[in-house]
């Protein structure tokens, strides 16, 4: 299998606070990896290092063969291959849903407005929101906004999708509609790294589950291994609180 992401001895500190203490992981093309663990374990920082939203303090990250911590690398070019979906949607409030999705492809991929509009409408159909193309973000529910945010990331035709707790800001009844879109992406073969509190999603959809605590990977394996037969006491303790 083709290796999409290779992380070696990754460290990140903010001043004296060590958030990541040597992370080693590789992710294959088409693999869905769910990262779970207590708050403050470094999950989101790890994810943000993968597209250099946070600059690592040490170690190496290779994405699609590009060493992204190398100062000579054109990080914006690499980022075009990496979609990122945040907790808080980050949509532009003054633009319609359709315009939110069209913006980056016109800017970065140099699509014509007509091409970008066609792409936007296809993606809105894919996430079940084509009837909302001309609405503004404030006119949508949280779940709809997050589905638009996913469509916006997909408009760049990324190789890899990163999700940073994409459902944690949503009302419980809206979580399902977002997870459904993510399930369909996974079934379509998208390489995905998902930081999540949704254990059911991790159990059903992940190829591999990584449990992080205190800035290290404590345990990783298939969902059956990690949820069904965890080896480490720290993993057992965490799962007993959340399952």
PDB file of C-alpha atoms in Angstrom:
ATOM      1  CA  UNK A   1       0.000   0.000   0.000  1.00  0.00           C
ATOM      2  CA  UNK A   2       1.197   3.496  -0.787  1.00  0.00           C
ATOM      3  CA  UNK A   3       2.257   5.475   2.243  1.00  0.00           C
ATOM      4  CA  UNK A   4       0.526   8.857   2.345  1.00  0.00           C
ATOM      5  CA  UNK A   5       1.769  10.210   5.661  1.00  0.00           C
ATOM      6  CA  UNK A   6       4.894   9.326   7.622  1.00  0.00           C
ATOM      7  CA  UNK A   7       5.504  10.981  10.967  1.00  0.00           C
ATOM      8  CA  UNK A   8       8.750  10.319  12.835  1.00  0.00           C
ATOM      9  CA  UNK A   9       9.684  11.488  16.362  1.00  0.00           C
ATOM     10  CA  UNK A  10       7.290  14.447  16.126  1.00  0.00           C
ATOM     11  CA  UNK A  11       7.590  16.918  18.978  1.00  0.00           C
ATOM     12  CA  UNK A  12       5.766  20.132  19.706  1.00  0.00           C
ATOM     13  CA  UNK A  13       6.094  22.422  22.663  1.00  0.00           C
ATOM     14  CA  UNK A  14       4.581  25.785  23.473  1.00  0.00           C
ATOM     15  CA  UNK A  15       7.220  27.448  25.639  1.00  0.00           C
ATOM     16  CA  UNK A  16       7.901  25.035  28.487  1.00  0.00           C
ATOM     17  CA  UNK A  17       4.766  22.999  27.834  1.00  0.00           C
ATOM     18  CA  UNK A  18       5.510  19.808  25.883  1.00  0.00           C
ATOM     19  CA  UNK A  19       2.364  18.902  23.982  1.00  0.00           C
ATOM     20  CA  UNK A  20       3.746  16.200  21.678  1.00  0.00           C
ATOM     21  CA  UNK A  21       6.511  13.979  23.020  1.00  0.00           C
ATOM     22  CA  UNK A  22       7.680  11.945  20.049  1.00  0.00           C
ATOM     23  CA  UNK A  23       4.913  10.692  17.761  1.00  0.00           C
ATOM     24  CA  UNK A  24       5.673   7.960  15.208  1.00  0.00           C
ATOM     25  CA  UNK A  25       2.948   6.928  12.800  1.00  0.00           C
ATOM     26  CA  UNK A  26       2.462   6.137   9.145  1.00  0.00           C
ATOM     27  CA  UNK A  27      -0.834   6.258   7.277  1.00  0.00           C
ATOM     28  CA  UNK A  28      -1.517   4.413   4.054  1.00  0.00           C
ATOM     29  CA  UNK A  29      -3.479   5.653   1.068  1.00  0.00           C
ATOM     30  CA  UNK A  30      -7.206   5.124   1.600  1.00  0.00           C
ATOM     31  CA  UNK A  31      -6.793   4.432   5.309  1.00  0.00           C
ATOM     32  CA  UNK A  32      -9.186   5.961   7.851  1.00  0.00           C
ATOM     33  CA  UNK A  33      -7.422   6.646  11.140  1.00  0.00           C
ATOM     34  CA  UNK A  34      -9.388   7.876  14.158  1.00  0.00           C
ATOM     35  CA  UNK A  35      -7.443   9.562  16.947  1.00  0.00           C
ATOM     36  CA  UNK A  36      -9.076   9.385  20.371  1.00  0.00           C
ATOM     37  CA  UNK A  37      -7.981  10.369  23.858  1.00  0.00           C
ATOM     38  CA  UNK A  38      -8.661  12.758  26.729  1.00  0.00           C
ATOM     39  CA  UNK A  39      -8.726  16.533  26.294  1.00  0.00           C
ATOM     40  CA  UNK A  40      -5.244  17.973  26.392  1.00  0.00           C
ATOM     41  CA  UNK A  41      -3.593  14.804  25.089  1.00  0.00           C
ATOM     42  CA  UNK A  42      -2.218  16.556  21.991  1.00  0.00           C
ATOM     43  CA  UNK A  43      -4.672  15.162  19.403  1.00  0.00           C
ATOM     44  CA  UNK A  44      -5.582  18.473  17.768  1.00  0.00           C
ATOM     45  CA  UNK A  45      -1.989  19.723  17.907  1.00  0.00           C
ATOM     46  CA  UNK A  46      -0.877  16.536  16.136  1.00  0.00           C
ATOM     47  CA  UNK A  47      -3.491  17.106  13.428  1.00  0.00           C
ATOM     48  CA  UNK A  48      -2.553  20.773  13.010  1.00  0.00           C
ATOM     49  CA  UNK A  49       1.117  19.825  12.634  1.00  0.00           C
ATOM     50  CA  UNK A  50       0.181  17.635   9.653  1.00  0.00           C
ATOM     51  CA  UNK A  51      -0.564  20.687   7.531  1.00  0.00           C
ATOM     52  CA  UNK A  52       1.814  23.005   9.382  1.00  0.00           C
ATOM     53  CA  UNK A  53      -0.884  25.115  10.997  1.00  0.00           C
ATOM     54  CA  UNK A  54       1.313  24.412  14.007  1.00  0.00           C
ATOM     55  CA  UNK A  55       5.050  24.327  13.403  1.00  0.00           C
ATOM     56  CA  UNK A  56       6.594  21.219  14.924  1.00  0.00           C
ATOM     57  CA  UNK A  57       9.470  21.657  17.358  1.00  0.00           C
ATOM     58  CA  UNK A  58      11.231  18.482  16.220  1.00  0.00           C
ATOM     59  CA  UNK A  59      10.895  15.355  14.141  1.00  0.00           C
ATOM     60  CA  UNK A  60       9.820  14.809  10.566  1.00  0.00           C
ATOM     61  CA  UNK A  61       6.525  14.777   8.649  1.00  0.00           C
ATOM     62  CA  UNK A  62       6.442  13.471   5.090  1.00  0.00           C
ATOM     63  CA  UNK A  63       3.209  13.851   3.138  1.00  0.00           C
ATOM     64  CA  UNK A  64       2.975  12.423  -0.375  1.00  0.00           C
ATOM     65  CA  UNK A  65       6.778  12.300  -0.389  1.00  0.00           C
ATOM     66  CA  UNK A  66       7.187  15.953   0.627  1.00  0.00           C
ATOM     67  CA  UNK A  67       9.082  16.682   3.869  1.00  0.00           C
ATOM     68  CA  UNK A  68       6.751  19.467   5.000  1.00  0.00           C
ATOM     69  CA  UNK A  69       8.978  20.699   7.840  1.00  0.00           C
ATOM     70  CA  UNK A  70      11.733  21.515   5.337  1.00  0.00           C
ATOM     71  CA  UNK A  71      11.872  25.298   5.125  1.00  0.00           C
ATOM     72  CA  UNK A  72      12.391  25.117   1.343  1.00  0.00           C
ATOM     73  CA  UNK A  73       9.119  23.299   0.747  1.00  0.00           C
ATOM     74  CA  UNK A  74       6.211  25.255  -0.737  1.00  0.00           C
ATOM     75  CA  UNK A  75       3.741  24.497   2.038  1.00  0.00           C
ATOM     76  CA  UNK A  76       0.826  26.172   0.223  1.00  0.00           C
ATOM     77  CA  UNK A  77       1.263  23.768  -2.671  1.00  0.00           C
ATOM     78  CA  UNK A  78       1.285  20.765  -0.301  1.00  0.00           C
ATOM     79  CA  UNK A  79      -1.729  22.174   1.582  1.00  0.00           C
ATOM     80  CA  UNK A  80      -3.754  22.120  -1.624  1.00  0.00           C
ATOM     81  CA  UNK A  81      -3.672  18.325  -1.281  1.00  0.00           C
ATOM     82  CA  UNK A  82      -4.793  18.378   2.355  1.00  0.00           C
ATOM     83  CA  UNK A  83      -8.407  19.212   3.229  1.00  0.00           C
ATOM     84  CA  UNK A  84      -9.062  20.366   6.796  1.00  0.00           C
ATOM     85  CA  UNK A  85     -12.392  20.509   8.591  1.00  0.00           C
ATOM     86  CA  UNK A  86     -12.457  22.357  11.916  1.00  0.00           C
ATOM     87  CA  UNK A  87     -14.771  22.283  14.921  1.00  0.00           C
ATOM     88  CA  UNK A  88     -16.240  25.675  14.176  1.00  0.00           C
ATOM     89  CA  UNK A  89     -17.000  25.517  10.433  1.00  0.00           C
ATOM     90  CA  UNK A  90     -14.947  28.689   9.631  1.00  0.00           C
ATOM     91  CA  UNK A  91     -17.284  29.685   6.793  1.00  0.00           C
ATOM     92  CA  UNK A  92     -17.242  33.243   5.471  1.00  0.00           C
ATOM     93  CA  UNK A  93     -20.443  34.792   6.808  1.00  0.00           C
ATOM     94  CA  UNK A  94     -20.715  37.422   4.046  1.00  0.00           C
ATOM     95  CA  UNK A  95     -20.655  34.846   1.229  1.00  0.00           C
ATOM     96  CA  UNK A  96     -23.371  32.461   0.128  1.00  0.00           C
ATOM     97  CA  UNK A  97     -22.859  28.746   0.612  1.00  0.00           C
ATOM     98  CA  UNK A  98     -22.013  28.317  -3.055  1.00  0.00           C
ATOM     99  CA  UNK A  99     -19.537  31.231  -3.039  1.00  0.00           C
ATOM    100  CA  UNK A 100     -17.836  29.804   0.083  1.00  0.00           C
ATOM    101  CA  UNK A 101     -17.120  26.623  -1.869  1.00  0.00           C
ATOM    102  CA  UNK A 102     -16.082  28.406  -5.087  1.00  0.00           C
ATOM    103  CA  UNK A 103     -13.530  30.727  -3.489  1.00  0.00           C
ATOM    104  CA  UNK A 104     -10.453  28.489  -3.050  1.00  0.00           C
ATOM    105  CA  UNK A 105     -10.673  26.609  -6.376  1.00  0.00           C
ATOM    106  CA  UNK A 106     -10.786  29.940  -8.260  1.00  0.00           C
ATOM    107  CA  UNK A 107      -7.941  31.339  -6.151  1.00  0.00           C
ATOM    108  CA  UNK A 108      -5.617  28.335  -5.954  1.00  0.00           C
ATOM    109  CA  UNK A 109      -6.616  25.927  -8.688  1.00  0.00           C
ATOM    110  CA  UNK A 110      -7.322  28.699 -11.186  1.00  0.00           C
ATOM    111  CA  UNK A 111     -10.740  27.334 -12.137  1.00  0.00           C
ATOM    112  CA  UNK A 112     -13.027  29.655 -14.052  1.00  0.00           C
ATOM    113  CA  UNK A 113     -16.075  30.874 -12.095  1.00  0.00           C
ATOM    114  CA  UNK A 114     -18.268  28.617 -14.256  1.00  0.00           C
ATOM    115  CA  UNK A 115     -16.114  25.546 -13.504  1.00  0.00           C
ATOM    116  CA  UNK A 116     -15.988  26.405  -9.808  1.00  0.00           C
ATOM    117  CA  UNK A 117     -19.756  26.850  -9.698  1.00  0.00           C
ATOM    118  CA  UNK A 118     -20.308  23.486 -11.367  1.00  0.00           C
ATOM    119  CA  UNK A 119     -17.959  21.830  -8.848  1.00  0.00           C
ATOM    120  CA  UNK A 120     -19.690  23.595  -5.947  1.00  0.00           C
ATOM    121  CA  UNK A 121     -23.124  22.409  -7.061  1.00  0.00           C
ATOM    122  CA  UNK A 122     -21.902  18.807  -7.491  1.00  0.00           C
ATOM    123  CA  UNK A 123     -20.424  18.867  -3.992  1.00  0.00           C
ATOM    124  CA  UNK A 124     -23.525  20.425  -2.443  1.00  0.00           C
ATOM    125  CA  UNK A 125     -25.527  17.626  -4.019  1.00  0.00           C
ATOM    126  CA  UNK A 126     -23.078  15.123  -2.547  1.00  0.00           C
ATOM    127  CA  UNK A 127     -23.587  16.491   0.986  1.00  0.00           C
ATOM    128  CA  UNK A 128     -27.358  16.836   0.473  1.00  0.00           C
ATOM    129  CA  UNK A 129     -27.522  20.638   0.407  1.00  0.00           C
ATOM    130  CA  UNK A 130     -27.954  21.682  -3.216  1.00  0.00           C
ATOM    131  CA  UNK A 131     -31.137  23.561  -2.263  1.00  0.00           C
ATOM    132  CA  UNK A 132     -29.067  25.785   0.067  1.00  0.00           C
ATOM    133  CA  UNK A 133     -26.608  27.068  -2.566  1.00  0.00           C
ATOM    134  CA  UNK A 134     -27.784  30.675  -2.307  1.00  0.00           C
ATOM    135  CA  UNK A 135     -28.318  30.721   1.462  1.00  0.00           C
ATOM    136  CA  UNK A 136     -25.890  32.398   3.846  1.00  0.00           C
ATOM    137  CA  UNK A 137     -24.184  30.482   6.664  1.00  0.00           C
ATOM    138  CA  UNK A 138     -26.321  32.095   9.399  1.00  0.00           C
ATOM    139  CA  UNK A 139     -29.432  30.689   7.709  1.00  0.00           C
ATOM    140  CA  UNK A 140     -28.200  27.106   8.172  1.00  0.00           C
ATOM    141  CA  UNK A 141     -28.145  24.778  11.150  1.00  0.00           C
ATOM    142  CA  UNK A 142     -24.786  23.817  12.623  1.00  0.00           C
ATOM    143  CA  UNK A 143     -24.925  20.412  10.965  1.00  0.00           C
ATOM    144  CA  UNK A 144     -25.628  22.009   7.581  1.00  0.00           C
ATOM    145  CA  UNK A 145     -22.777  24.478   8.068  1.00  0.00           C
ATOM    146  CA  UNK A 146     -20.380  21.646   8.841  1.00  0.00           C
ATOM    147  CA  UNK A 147     -21.508  19.745   5.733  1.00  0.00           C
ATOM    148  CA  UNK A 148     -20.805  22.912   3.700  1.00  0.00           C
ATOM    149  CA  UNK A 149     -17.361  23.105   5.335  1.00  0.00           C
ATOM    150  CA  UNK A 150     -16.680  19.511   4.234  1.00  0.00           C
ATOM    151  CA  UNK A 151     -17.854  20.325   0.696  1.00  0.00           C
ATOM    152  CA  UNK A 152     -15.580  23.382   0.688  1.00  0.00           C
ATOM    153  CA  UNK A 153     -12.568  21.195   1.601  1.00  0.00           C
ATOM    154  CA  UNK A 154     -13.489  18.665  -1.075  1.00  0.00           C
ATOM    155  CA  UNK A 155     -13.624  21.421  -3.711  1.00  0.00           C
ATOM    156  CA  UNK A 156      -9.817  21.450  -3.707  1.00  0.00           C
ATOM    157  CA  UNK A 157      -9.873  17.748  -4.625  1.00  0.00           C
ATOM    158  CA  UNK A 158      -7.541  16.821  -1.757  1.00  0.00           C
ATOM    159  CA  UNK A 159      -5.625  13.560  -1.348  1.00  0.00           C
ATOM    160  CA  UNK A 160      -6.059  13.582   2.422  1.00  0.00           C
ATOM    161  CA  UNK A 161      -8.791  14.923   4.692  1.00  0.00           C
ATOM    162  CA  UNK A 162      -8.086  16.002   8.278  1.00  0.00           C
ATOM    163  CA  UNK A 163     -11.034  16.372  10.659  1.00  0.00           C
ATOM    164  CA  UNK A 164     -10.535  18.117  14.002  1.00  0.00           C
ATOM    165  CA  UNK A 165     -13.462  17.060  16.196  1.00  0.00           C
ATOM    166  CA  UNK A 166     -15.901  17.987  13.416  1.00  0.00           C
ATOM    167  CA  UNK A 167     -19.015  17.232  15.498  1.00  0.00           C
ATOM    168  CA  UNK A 168     -18.060  18.635  18.896  1.00  0.00           C
ATOM    169  CA  UNK A 169     -19.709  22.028  18.327  1.00  0.00           C
ATOM    170  CA  UNK A 170     -22.969  20.483  17.098  1.00  0.00           C
ATOM    171  CA  UNK A 171     -26.243  19.733  18.843  1.00  0.00           C
ATOM    172  CA  UNK A 172     -26.574  15.958  19.299  1.00  0.00           C
ATOM    173  CA  UNK A 173     -29.330  15.587  16.709  1.00  0.00           C
ATOM    174  CA  UNK A 174     -27.105  17.126  14.024  1.00  0.00           C
ATOM    175  CA  UNK A 175     -24.094  14.905  14.619  1.00  0.00           C
ATOM    176  CA  UNK A 176     -25.487  12.030  12.551  1.00  0.00           C
ATOM    177  CA  UNK A 177     -25.834  14.002   9.323  1.00  0.00           C
ATOM    178  CA  UNK A 178     -22.172  15.077   9.438  1.00  0.00           C
ATOM    179  CA  UNK A 179     -20.915  11.597  10.329  1.00  0.00           C
ATOM    180  CA  UNK A 180     -22.941  10.190   7.439  1.00  0.00           C
ATOM    181  CA  UNK A 181     -21.095  12.418   4.952  1.00  0.00           C
ATOM    182  CA  UNK A 182     -17.799  11.319   6.509  1.00  0.00           C
ATOM    183  CA  UNK A 183     -18.796   7.649   6.277  1.00  0.00           C
ATOM    184  CA  UNK A 184     -19.512   8.069   2.570  1.00  0.00           C
ATOM    185  CA  UNK A 185     -16.115   9.715   2.070  1.00  0.00           C
ATOM    186  CA  UNK A 186     -14.431   6.810   3.850  1.00  0.00           C
ATOM    187  CA  UNK A 187     -16.337   4.304   1.710  1.00  0.00           C
ATOM    188  CA  UNK A 188     -15.151   6.210  -1.369  1.00  0.00           C
ATOM    189  CA  UNK A 189     -11.525   5.536  -0.427  1.00  0.00           C
ATOM    190  CA  UNK A 190     -10.504   8.943   0.934  1.00  0.00           C
ATOM    191  CA  UNK A 191      -7.442   8.946   3.212  1.00  0.00           C
ATOM    192  CA  UNK A 192      -8.755  10.433   6.477  1.00  0.00           C
ATOM    193  CA  UNK A 193      -7.330  11.359   9.865  1.00  0.00           C
ATOM    194  CA  UNK A 194     -10.160  12.092  12.287  1.00  0.00           C
ATOM    195  CA  UNK A 195      -9.756  13.450  15.810  1.00  0.00           C
ATOM    196  CA  UNK A 196     -13.073  12.542  17.399  1.00  0.00           C
ATOM    197  CA  UNK A 197     -15.073  11.899  20.554  1.00  0.00           C
ATOM    198  CA  UNK A 198     -17.573   9.840  18.549  1.00  0.00           C
ATOM    199  CA  UNK A 199     -16.578   6.356  19.630  1.00  0.00           C
ATOM    200  CA  UNK A 200     -19.332   4.687  17.592  1.00  0.00           C
ATOM    201  CA  UNK A 201     -17.993   6.318  14.425  1.00  0.00           C
ATOM    202  CA  UNK A 202     -14.426   5.292  15.271  1.00  0.00           C
ATOM    203  CA  UNK A 203     -15.545   1.744  15.936  1.00  0.00           C
ATOM    204  CA  UNK A 204     -17.594   1.434  12.721  1.00  0.00           C
ATOM    205  CA  UNK A 205     -15.556   3.411  10.193  1.00  0.00           C
ATOM    206  CA  UNK A 206     -11.881   3.484  11.220  1.00  0.00           C
ATOM    207  CA  UNK A 207      -9.354   1.058   9.808  1.00  0.00           C
ATOM    208  CA  UNK A 208      -7.141   1.961  12.748  1.00  0.00           C
ATOM    209  CA  UNK A 209      -7.678   3.695  16.074  1.00  0.00           C
ATOM    210  CA  UNK A 210      -4.909   5.627  17.804  1.00  0.00           C
ATOM    211  CA  UNK A 211      -5.274   6.370  21.508  1.00  0.00           C
ATOM    212  CA  UNK A 212      -3.228   9.363  22.647  1.00  0.00           C
ATOM    213  CA  UNK A 213      -2.540  10.605  26.162  1.00  0.00           C
ATOM    214  CA  UNK A 214       0.046  13.053  27.498  1.00  0.00           C
ATOM    215  CA  UNK A 215       1.452  13.765  24.056  1.00  0.00           C
ATOM    216  CA  UNK A 216       2.289  10.192  23.107  1.00  0.00           C
ATOM    217  CA  UNK A 217       0.567   7.335  21.285  1.00  0.00           C
ATOM    218  CA  UNK A 218      -0.291   4.943  24.107  1.00  0.00           C
ATOM    219  CA  UNK A 219      -1.930   2.283  21.955  1.00  0.00           C
ATOM    220  CA  UNK A 220      -3.046   1.719  18.378  1.00  0.00           C
ATOM    221  CA  UNK A 221      -4.740  -1.058  16.498  1.00  0.00           C
ATOM    222  CA  UNK A 222      -7.940  -2.036  14.736  1.00  0.00           C
ATOM    223  CA  UNK A 223     -11.200  -0.859  16.359  1.00  0.00           C
ATOM    224  CA  UNK A 224     -11.725  -4.447  17.547  1.00  0.00           C
ATOM    225  CA  UNK A 225      -8.336  -4.475  19.263  1.00  0.00           C
ATOM    226  CA  UNK A 226      -8.502  -1.031  20.862  1.00  0.00           C
ATOM    227  CA  UNK A 227     -12.172  -1.061  21.902  1.00  0.00           C
ATOM    228  CA  UNK A 228     -12.644  -4.780  22.379  1.00  0.00           C
ATOM    229  CA  UNK A 229      -9.373  -5.797  23.957  1.00  0.00           C
ATOM    230  CA  UNK A 230      -7.257  -2.797  25.020  1.00  0.00           C
ATOM    231  CA  UNK A 231      -3.832  -3.750  26.355  1.00  0.00           C
ATOM    232  CA  UNK A 232      -2.783  -0.601  28.210  1.00  0.00           C
ATOM    233  CA  UNK A 233      -4.237   0.440  31.566  1.00  0.00           C
ATOM    234  CA  UNK A 234      -4.436   4.066  30.412  1.00  0.00           C
ATOM    235  CA  UNK A 235      -6.551   3.017  27.424  1.00  0.00           C
ATOM    236  CA  UNK A 236      -8.834   0.886  29.602  1.00  0.00           C
ATOM    237  CA  UNK A 237      -9.299   3.742  32.045  1.00  0.00           C
ATOM    238  CA  UNK A 238     -10.205   6.193  29.253  1.00  0.00           C
ATOM    239  CA  UNK A 239     -12.620   3.799  27.539  1.00  0.00           C
ATOM    240  CA  UNK A 240     -14.351   2.962  30.816  1.00  0.00           C
ATOM    241  CA  UNK A 241     -15.245   6.667  31.093  1.00  0.00           C
ATOM    242  CA  UNK A 242     -16.481   7.175  27.525  1.00  0.00           C
ATOM    243  CA  UNK A 243     -18.138   3.907  26.500  1.00  0.00           C
TER     244      UNK A 243
END
